[in-house]
Coordinates of C-alpha atoms in Angstrom, one line a residue:
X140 CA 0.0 0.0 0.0
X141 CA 0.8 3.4 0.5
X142 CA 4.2 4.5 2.2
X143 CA 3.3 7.7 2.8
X144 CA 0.1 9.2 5.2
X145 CA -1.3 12.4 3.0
X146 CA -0.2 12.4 -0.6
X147 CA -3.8 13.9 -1.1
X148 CA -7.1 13.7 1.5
X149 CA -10.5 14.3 1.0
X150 CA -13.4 14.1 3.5
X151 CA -16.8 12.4 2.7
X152 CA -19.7 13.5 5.1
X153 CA -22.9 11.3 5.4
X154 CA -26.1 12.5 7.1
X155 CA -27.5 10.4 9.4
X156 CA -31.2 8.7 8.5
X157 CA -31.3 12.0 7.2
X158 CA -35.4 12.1 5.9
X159 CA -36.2 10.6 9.4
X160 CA -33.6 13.1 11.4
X161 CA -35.1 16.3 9.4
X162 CA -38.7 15.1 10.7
X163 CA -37.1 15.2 14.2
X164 CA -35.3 18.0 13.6
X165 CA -38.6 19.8 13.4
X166 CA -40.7 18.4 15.9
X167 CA -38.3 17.6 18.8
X168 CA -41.3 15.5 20.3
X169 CA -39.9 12.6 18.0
X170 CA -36.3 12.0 19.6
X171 CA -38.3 9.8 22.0
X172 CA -39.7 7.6 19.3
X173 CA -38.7 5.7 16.3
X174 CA -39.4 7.5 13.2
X175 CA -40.1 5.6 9.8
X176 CA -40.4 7.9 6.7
X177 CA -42.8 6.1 4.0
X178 CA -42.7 6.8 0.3
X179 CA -45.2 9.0 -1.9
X180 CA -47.7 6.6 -1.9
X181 CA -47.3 5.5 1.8
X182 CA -46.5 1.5 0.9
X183 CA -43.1 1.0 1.9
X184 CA -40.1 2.3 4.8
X185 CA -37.9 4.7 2.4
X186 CA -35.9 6.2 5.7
X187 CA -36.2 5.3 9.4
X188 CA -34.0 6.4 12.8
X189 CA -31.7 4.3 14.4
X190 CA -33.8 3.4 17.4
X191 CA -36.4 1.8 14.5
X192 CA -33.7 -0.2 12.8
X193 CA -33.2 -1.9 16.6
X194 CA -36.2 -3.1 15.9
X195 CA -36.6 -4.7 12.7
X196 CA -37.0 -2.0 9.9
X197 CA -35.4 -2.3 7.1
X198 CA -35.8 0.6 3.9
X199 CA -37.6 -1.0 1.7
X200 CA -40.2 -2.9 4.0
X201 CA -43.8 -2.8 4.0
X202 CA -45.4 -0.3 6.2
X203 CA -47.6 -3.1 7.5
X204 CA -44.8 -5.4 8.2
X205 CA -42.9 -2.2 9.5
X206 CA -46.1 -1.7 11.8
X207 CA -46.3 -5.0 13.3
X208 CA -42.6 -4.9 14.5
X209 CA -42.8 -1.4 15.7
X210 CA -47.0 -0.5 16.7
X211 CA -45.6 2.4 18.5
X212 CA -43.5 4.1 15.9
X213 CA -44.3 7.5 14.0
X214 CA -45.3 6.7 10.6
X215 CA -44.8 10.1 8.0
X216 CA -45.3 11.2 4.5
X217 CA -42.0 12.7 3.0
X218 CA -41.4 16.5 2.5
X219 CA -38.9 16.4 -0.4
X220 CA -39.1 20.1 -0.4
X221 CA -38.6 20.7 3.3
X222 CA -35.4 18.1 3.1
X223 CA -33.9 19.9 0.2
X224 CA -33.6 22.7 2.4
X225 CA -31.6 21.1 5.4
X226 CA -29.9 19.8 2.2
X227 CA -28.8 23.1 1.7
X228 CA -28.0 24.1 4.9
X229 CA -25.4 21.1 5.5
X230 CA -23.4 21.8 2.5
X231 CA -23.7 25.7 3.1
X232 CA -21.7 24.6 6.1
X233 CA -19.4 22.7 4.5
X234 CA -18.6 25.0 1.9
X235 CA -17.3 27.4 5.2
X236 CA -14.5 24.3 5.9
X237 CA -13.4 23.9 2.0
X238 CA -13.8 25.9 -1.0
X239 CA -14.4 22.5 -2.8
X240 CA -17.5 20.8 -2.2
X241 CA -18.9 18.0 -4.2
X242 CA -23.0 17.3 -3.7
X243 CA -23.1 14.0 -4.1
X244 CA -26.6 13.3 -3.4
X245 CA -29.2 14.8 -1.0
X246 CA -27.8 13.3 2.3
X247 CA -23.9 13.1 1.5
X248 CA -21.2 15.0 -0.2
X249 CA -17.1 14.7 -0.5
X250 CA -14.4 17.6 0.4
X251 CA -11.6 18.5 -0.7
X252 CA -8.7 18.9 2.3
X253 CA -6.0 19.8 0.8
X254 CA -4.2 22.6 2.7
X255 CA -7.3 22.2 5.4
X256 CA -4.8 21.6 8.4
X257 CA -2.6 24.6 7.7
X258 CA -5.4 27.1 7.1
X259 CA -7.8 25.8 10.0
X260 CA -3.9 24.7 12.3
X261 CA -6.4 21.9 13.1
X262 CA -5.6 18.0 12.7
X263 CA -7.9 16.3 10.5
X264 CA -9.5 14.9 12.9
X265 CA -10.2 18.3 14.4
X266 CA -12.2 19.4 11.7
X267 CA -14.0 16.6 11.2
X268 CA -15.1 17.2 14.7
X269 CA -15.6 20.7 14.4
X270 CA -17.5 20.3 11.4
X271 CA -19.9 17.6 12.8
X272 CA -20.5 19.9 16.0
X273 CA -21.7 23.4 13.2
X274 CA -23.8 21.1 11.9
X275 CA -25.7 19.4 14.8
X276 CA -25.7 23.3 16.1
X277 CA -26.8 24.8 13.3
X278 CA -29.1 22.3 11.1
X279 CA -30.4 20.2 13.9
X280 CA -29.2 17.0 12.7
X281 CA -26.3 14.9 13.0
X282 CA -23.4 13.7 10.0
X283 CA -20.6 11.1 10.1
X284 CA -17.1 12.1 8.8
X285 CA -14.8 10.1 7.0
X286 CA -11.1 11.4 5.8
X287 CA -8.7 9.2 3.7
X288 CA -6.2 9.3 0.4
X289 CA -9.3 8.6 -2.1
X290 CA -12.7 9.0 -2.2
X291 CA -13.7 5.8 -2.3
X292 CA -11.6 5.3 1.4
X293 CA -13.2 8.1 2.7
X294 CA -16.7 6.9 1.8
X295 CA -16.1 3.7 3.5
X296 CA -14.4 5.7 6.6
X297 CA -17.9 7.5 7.4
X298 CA -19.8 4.4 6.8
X299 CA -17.6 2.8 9.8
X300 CA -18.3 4.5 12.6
X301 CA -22.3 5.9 12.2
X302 CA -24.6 7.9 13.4
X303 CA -22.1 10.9 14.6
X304 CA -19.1 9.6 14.5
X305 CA -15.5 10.5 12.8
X306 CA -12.9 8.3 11.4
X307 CA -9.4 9.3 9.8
X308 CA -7.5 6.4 7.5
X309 CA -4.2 8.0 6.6
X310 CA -2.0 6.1 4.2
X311 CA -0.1 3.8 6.5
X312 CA -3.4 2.5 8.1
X313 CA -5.2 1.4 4.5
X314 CA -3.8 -2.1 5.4
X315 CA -5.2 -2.4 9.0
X316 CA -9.2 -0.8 8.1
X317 CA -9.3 -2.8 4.9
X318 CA -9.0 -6.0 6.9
X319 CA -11.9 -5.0 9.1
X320 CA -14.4 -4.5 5.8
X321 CA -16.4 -7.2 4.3
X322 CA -16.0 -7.2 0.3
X323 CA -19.6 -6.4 0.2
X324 CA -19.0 -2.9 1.8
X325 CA -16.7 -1.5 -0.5
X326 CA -19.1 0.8 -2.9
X327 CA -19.7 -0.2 -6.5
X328 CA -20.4 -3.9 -5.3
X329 CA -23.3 -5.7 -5.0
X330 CA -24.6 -9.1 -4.2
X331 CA -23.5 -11.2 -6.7
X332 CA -20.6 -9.4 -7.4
X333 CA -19.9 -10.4 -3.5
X334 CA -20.4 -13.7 -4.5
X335 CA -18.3 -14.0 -7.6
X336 CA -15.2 -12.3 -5.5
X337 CA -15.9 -15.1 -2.8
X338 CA -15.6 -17.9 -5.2
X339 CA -12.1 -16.6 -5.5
X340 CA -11.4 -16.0 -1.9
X341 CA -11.7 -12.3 -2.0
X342 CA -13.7 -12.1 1.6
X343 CA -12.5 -9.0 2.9
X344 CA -11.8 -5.0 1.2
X345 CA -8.1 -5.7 1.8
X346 CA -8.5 -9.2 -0.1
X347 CA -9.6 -6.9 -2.7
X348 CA -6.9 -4.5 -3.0
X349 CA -4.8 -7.7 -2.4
X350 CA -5.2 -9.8 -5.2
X351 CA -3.8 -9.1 -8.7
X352 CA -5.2 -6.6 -10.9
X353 CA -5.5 -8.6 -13.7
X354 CA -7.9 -11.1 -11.1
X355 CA -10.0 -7.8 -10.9
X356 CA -10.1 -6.6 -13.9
X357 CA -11.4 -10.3 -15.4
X358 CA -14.0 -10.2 -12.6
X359 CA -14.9 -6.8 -13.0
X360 CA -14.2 -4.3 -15.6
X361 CA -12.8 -1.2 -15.5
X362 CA -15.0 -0.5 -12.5
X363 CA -13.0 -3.0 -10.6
X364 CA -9.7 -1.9 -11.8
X365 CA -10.6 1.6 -10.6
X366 CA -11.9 0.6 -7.3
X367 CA -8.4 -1.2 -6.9
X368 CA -6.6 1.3 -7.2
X369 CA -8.8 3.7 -4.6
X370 CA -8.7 0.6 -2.5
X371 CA -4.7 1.0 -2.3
X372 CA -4.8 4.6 -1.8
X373 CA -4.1 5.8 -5.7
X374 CA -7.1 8.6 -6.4
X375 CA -8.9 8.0 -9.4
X376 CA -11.9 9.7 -9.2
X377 CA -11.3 13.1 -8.9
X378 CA -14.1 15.6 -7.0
X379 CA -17.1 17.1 -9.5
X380 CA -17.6 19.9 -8.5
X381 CA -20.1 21.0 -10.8
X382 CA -23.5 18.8 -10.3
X383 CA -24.9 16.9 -13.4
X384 CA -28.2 18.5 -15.0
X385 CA -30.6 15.5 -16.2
X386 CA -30.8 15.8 -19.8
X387 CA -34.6 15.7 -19.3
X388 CA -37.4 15.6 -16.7
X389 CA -40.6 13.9 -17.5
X390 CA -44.1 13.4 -16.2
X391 CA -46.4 10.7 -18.4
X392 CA -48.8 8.1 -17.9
X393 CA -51.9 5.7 -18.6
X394 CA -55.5 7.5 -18.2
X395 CA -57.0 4.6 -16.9
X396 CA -59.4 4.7 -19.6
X397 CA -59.2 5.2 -23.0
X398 CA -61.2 8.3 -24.1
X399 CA -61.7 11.1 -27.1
X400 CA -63.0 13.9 -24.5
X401 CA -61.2 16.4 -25.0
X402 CA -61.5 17.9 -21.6
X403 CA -60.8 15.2 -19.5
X404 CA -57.7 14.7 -21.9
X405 CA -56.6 18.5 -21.5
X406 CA -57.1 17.9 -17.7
X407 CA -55.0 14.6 -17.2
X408 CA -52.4 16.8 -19.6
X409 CA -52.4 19.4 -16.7
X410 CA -52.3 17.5 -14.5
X411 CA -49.0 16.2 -15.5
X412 CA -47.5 19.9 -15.9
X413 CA -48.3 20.3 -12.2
X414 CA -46.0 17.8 -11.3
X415 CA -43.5 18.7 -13.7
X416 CA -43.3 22.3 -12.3
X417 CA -43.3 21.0 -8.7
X418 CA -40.3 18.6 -9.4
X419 CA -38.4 21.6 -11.5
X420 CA -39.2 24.2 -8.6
X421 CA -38.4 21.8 -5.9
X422 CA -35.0 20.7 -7.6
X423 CA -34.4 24.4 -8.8
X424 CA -34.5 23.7 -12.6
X425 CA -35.2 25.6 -15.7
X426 CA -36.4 24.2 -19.0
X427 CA -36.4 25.7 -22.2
X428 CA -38.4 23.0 -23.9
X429 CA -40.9 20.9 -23.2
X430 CA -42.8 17.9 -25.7
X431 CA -46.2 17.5 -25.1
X432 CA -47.8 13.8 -26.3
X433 CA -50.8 11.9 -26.6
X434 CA -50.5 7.9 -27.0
X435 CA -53.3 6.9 -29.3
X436 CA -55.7 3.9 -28.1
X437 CA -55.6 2.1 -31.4
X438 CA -51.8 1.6 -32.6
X439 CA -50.4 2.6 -29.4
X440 CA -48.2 5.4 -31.5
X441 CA -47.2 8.4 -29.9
X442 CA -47.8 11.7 -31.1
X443 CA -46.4 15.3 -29.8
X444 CA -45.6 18.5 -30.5
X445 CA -42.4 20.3 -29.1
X446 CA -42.9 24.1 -27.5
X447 CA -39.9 26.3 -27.2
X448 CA -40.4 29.1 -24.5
X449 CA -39.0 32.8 -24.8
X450 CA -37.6 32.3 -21.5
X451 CA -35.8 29.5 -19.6
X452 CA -39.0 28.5 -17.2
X453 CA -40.7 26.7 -14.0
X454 CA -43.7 28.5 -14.0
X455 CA -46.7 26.2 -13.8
X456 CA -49.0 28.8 -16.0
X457 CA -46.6 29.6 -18.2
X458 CA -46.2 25.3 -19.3
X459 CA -50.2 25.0 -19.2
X460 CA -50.9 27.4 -21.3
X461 CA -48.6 25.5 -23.5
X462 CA -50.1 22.8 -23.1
X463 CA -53.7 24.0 -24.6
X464 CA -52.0 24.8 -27.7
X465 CA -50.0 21.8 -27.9
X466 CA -53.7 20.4 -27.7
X467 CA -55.4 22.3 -30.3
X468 CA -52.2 20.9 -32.8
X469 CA -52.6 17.3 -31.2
X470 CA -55.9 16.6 -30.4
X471 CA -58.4 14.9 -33.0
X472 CA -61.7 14.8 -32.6
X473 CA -63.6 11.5 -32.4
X474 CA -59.9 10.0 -32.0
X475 CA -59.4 7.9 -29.3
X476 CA -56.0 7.8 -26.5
X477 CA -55.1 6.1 -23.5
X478 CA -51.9 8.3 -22.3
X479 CA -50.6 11.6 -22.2
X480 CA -47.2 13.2 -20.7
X481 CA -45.0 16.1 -21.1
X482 CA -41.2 16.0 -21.1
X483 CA -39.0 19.5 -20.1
X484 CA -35.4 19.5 -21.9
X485 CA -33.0 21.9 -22.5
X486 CA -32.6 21.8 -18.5
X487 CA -30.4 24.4 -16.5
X488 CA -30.3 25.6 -12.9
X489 CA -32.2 28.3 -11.9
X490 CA -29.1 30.1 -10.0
X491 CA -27.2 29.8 -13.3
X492 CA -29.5 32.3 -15.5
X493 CA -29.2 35.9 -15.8
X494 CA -32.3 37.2 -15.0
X495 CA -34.5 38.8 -18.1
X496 CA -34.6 42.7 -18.8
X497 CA -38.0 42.8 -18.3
X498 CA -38.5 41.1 -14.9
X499 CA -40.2 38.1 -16.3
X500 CA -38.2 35.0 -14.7
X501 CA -38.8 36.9 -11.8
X502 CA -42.6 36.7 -11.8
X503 CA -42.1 33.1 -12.7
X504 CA -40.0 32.6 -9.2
X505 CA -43.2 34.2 -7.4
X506 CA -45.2 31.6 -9.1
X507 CA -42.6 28.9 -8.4
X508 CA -43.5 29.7 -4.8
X509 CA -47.0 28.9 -5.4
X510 CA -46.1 25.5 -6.7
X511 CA -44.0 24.7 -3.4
X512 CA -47.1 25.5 -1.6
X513 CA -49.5 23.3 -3.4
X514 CA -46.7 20.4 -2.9
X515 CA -47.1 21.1 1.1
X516 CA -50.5 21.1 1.5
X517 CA -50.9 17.7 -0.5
X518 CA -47.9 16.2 1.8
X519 CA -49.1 17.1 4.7
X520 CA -53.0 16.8 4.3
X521 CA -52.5 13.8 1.2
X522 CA -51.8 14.0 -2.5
X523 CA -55.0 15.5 -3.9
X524 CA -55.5 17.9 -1.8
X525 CA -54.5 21.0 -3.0
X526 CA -55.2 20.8 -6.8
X527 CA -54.9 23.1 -10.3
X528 CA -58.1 24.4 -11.4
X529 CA -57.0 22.9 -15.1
X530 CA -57.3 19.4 -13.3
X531 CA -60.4 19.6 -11.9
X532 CA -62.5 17.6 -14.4
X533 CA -60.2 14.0 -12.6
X534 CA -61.3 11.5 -10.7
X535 CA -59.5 9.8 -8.4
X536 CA -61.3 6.4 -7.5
X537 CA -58.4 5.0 -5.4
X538 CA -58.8 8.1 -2.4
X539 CA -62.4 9.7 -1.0
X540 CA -60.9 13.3 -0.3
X541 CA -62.0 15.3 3.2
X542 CA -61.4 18.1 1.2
X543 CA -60.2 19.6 -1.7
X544 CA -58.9 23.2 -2.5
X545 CA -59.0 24.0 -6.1
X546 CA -55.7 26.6 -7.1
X547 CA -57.5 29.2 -9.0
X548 CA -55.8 30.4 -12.3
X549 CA -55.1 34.2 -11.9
X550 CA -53.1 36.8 -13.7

């Protein structure tokens, strides 16, 4: 392995059961319970705390399974929105420790620590500390901290010692935590990778970074060749520090029925641009583009027409009105379909525009707000709840609403 401690270092930092600590991070009330968050639809465990994993729960469980090992648990509806925002908050502190952050995904990011120890005259360890404390201070929740050669070392570092804890692999010690890590824990490999490697006696992380490359690079690719080399403390994958746009975001689906009114068509059409301007607003995205379809009943083709706006947009009204045009090109009369969508391209973030001359984008921000609100009310009260006036004309067999406020359209 490695002969020297810090040729390079970076830092990966892991919130802990972060859906389920945000939820308790808001309503203190929970610490003394286990907290399960469910998915959009409320069928399955997508995040739970640490106290509910004592007892059973696994991500990915049923929620009546989940129930009958844990009666007494706290059973919640995500807030995507709400946990993008402790998102933020977690790598706005970061960002104050190293001027090169990578978001690697809602809950977990990588640092850069190069020239850390000698601009903070902390250890590594001390920072990791000190980092961990701002953010239980500051966001409410707590992170593990993991600092090694690579990135791949550090992500298995905070995996090692959670919820809240820190641990440091410099160079000379690769050997010593390898031999502690099952195979299956190094990142990139799965089940029956696992068991392939075991059927050549690769058990253990440092069995991995043991055996000959050419072993792992019959076994497994390039990816294993790469992971090798992490494993034995050469960095491979560098930090991307610009996040990756999705080269397009779409919203389509079935009717239930097939159906030539043209209403309940145009409706089932807006509904799916209120979700696509929820997810854009919610994830801070712009589109430029966005193809409207119909899927006919007969042939099963697909048919749509593509709208280019003036403006890079998220605004709900702006994509609906769209979509009644895209309609009138579309839509046949006495035709009959069975599916509908709409797909956004040309996608950029919303912090990376320069605002119009005429104050437009800006008016489409106020309405962005509007769409974050809708998303609320229908996590917290049920999907359904809050609905877009264009919509209206649905049914939805599946749920008997308490109530239902309609969003009026207004200029």
């Amino acid at each position: 392995m490695l002969l020297h401690n810090w040729p390079s270092a970076f830092a990966h930092v892991d919130c802990d059961a972060f859906y389920a600590s945000c939820e308790r991070a808001r309503r203190p009330e929970l610490r003394a319970v286990p907290v399960c968050v469910l998915s959009n639809q409320s069928a399955f465990v997508i995040a739970k705390t640490y106290d509910a994993k004592k007892l059973g729960i696994t991500t990915g469980m049923s929620v009546r399974d989940a129930k009958k090992l844990a009666p007494r648990a706290v059973y919640l509806t995500p807030d995507f929105a709400y946990y993008g925002q402790m998102s933020d908050q977690v790598f706005s502190v970061m960002r104050r420790y190293s001027p090169e952050v990578e978001v690697y995904s809602i809950d977990e990011g990588f640092m850069s620590m190069h020239g850390l120890r000698t601009l903070w005259r902390k250890s590594y360890a001390g920072i990791a500390d000190e980092l961990r404390a701002a953010v239980r201070s500051e966001v409410g929740i707590t992170i593990s901290v993991g600092i090694a050669v690579t990135r791949t070392l550090a992500k298995m570092a905070s995996e090692s010692r959670k919820p809240d804890g820190t641990t440091i692999v410099p160079g000379k010690a690769i050997e010593a935590f390898l031999a502690e890590i099952p195979a299956g824990d190094i990142p990139g490999i799965g089940g029956k990778r696992c068991a392939l490697l075991g059927q050549f006696k690769i058990h253990t992380a440092l069995d991995f970074a043991s055996a000959p490359q050419f072993r792992i690079k019959r076994l497994m690719g390039k990816l294993g060749v790469d992971l090798w080399h992490e494993l034995r403390g050469v960095s491979v994958f560098p930090l991307e520090l610009e996040p990756k746009l999705p080269k397009s975001v779409a919203r389509t689906a079935a009717m239930g029925e097939h159906t030539s009114d043209r209403t309940l068509i145009g409706a089932h059409l807006a509904r799916h641009v209120s979700r696509l301007a929820i997810e854009l607003v919610t994830k801070r995205y712009l589109t430029r583009r966005v193809l409207y379809t119909l899927r006919l009943s007969k042939t099963f083709d697909t048919e749509g027409t593509e709208v280019r706006f003036r403006f890079p947009t998220s605004n709900y009204f702006v994509m609906v009105e769209a979509a009644r045009q895209a309609l009138d090109v579309l839509y046949r009369p006495g035709v009959s379909y069975w599916g509908c969508g709409v797909v956004a391209s040309d996608i950029s973030f919303a912090v990376s525009i320069t605002p119009d001359l005429f104050g437009l984008m800006q008016y489409d921000d106020q309405r962005g707000r509007l769409m974050l609100t809708v998303d609320e009310i229908n996590r917290k009260y049920g999907k359904g709840t809050a609905i877009m006036l264009s919509s209206v004309p649905l049914k939805n067999p599946r749920r008997a609403s308490r109530f239902r406020y309609p969003m009026l359209e207004v200029d």
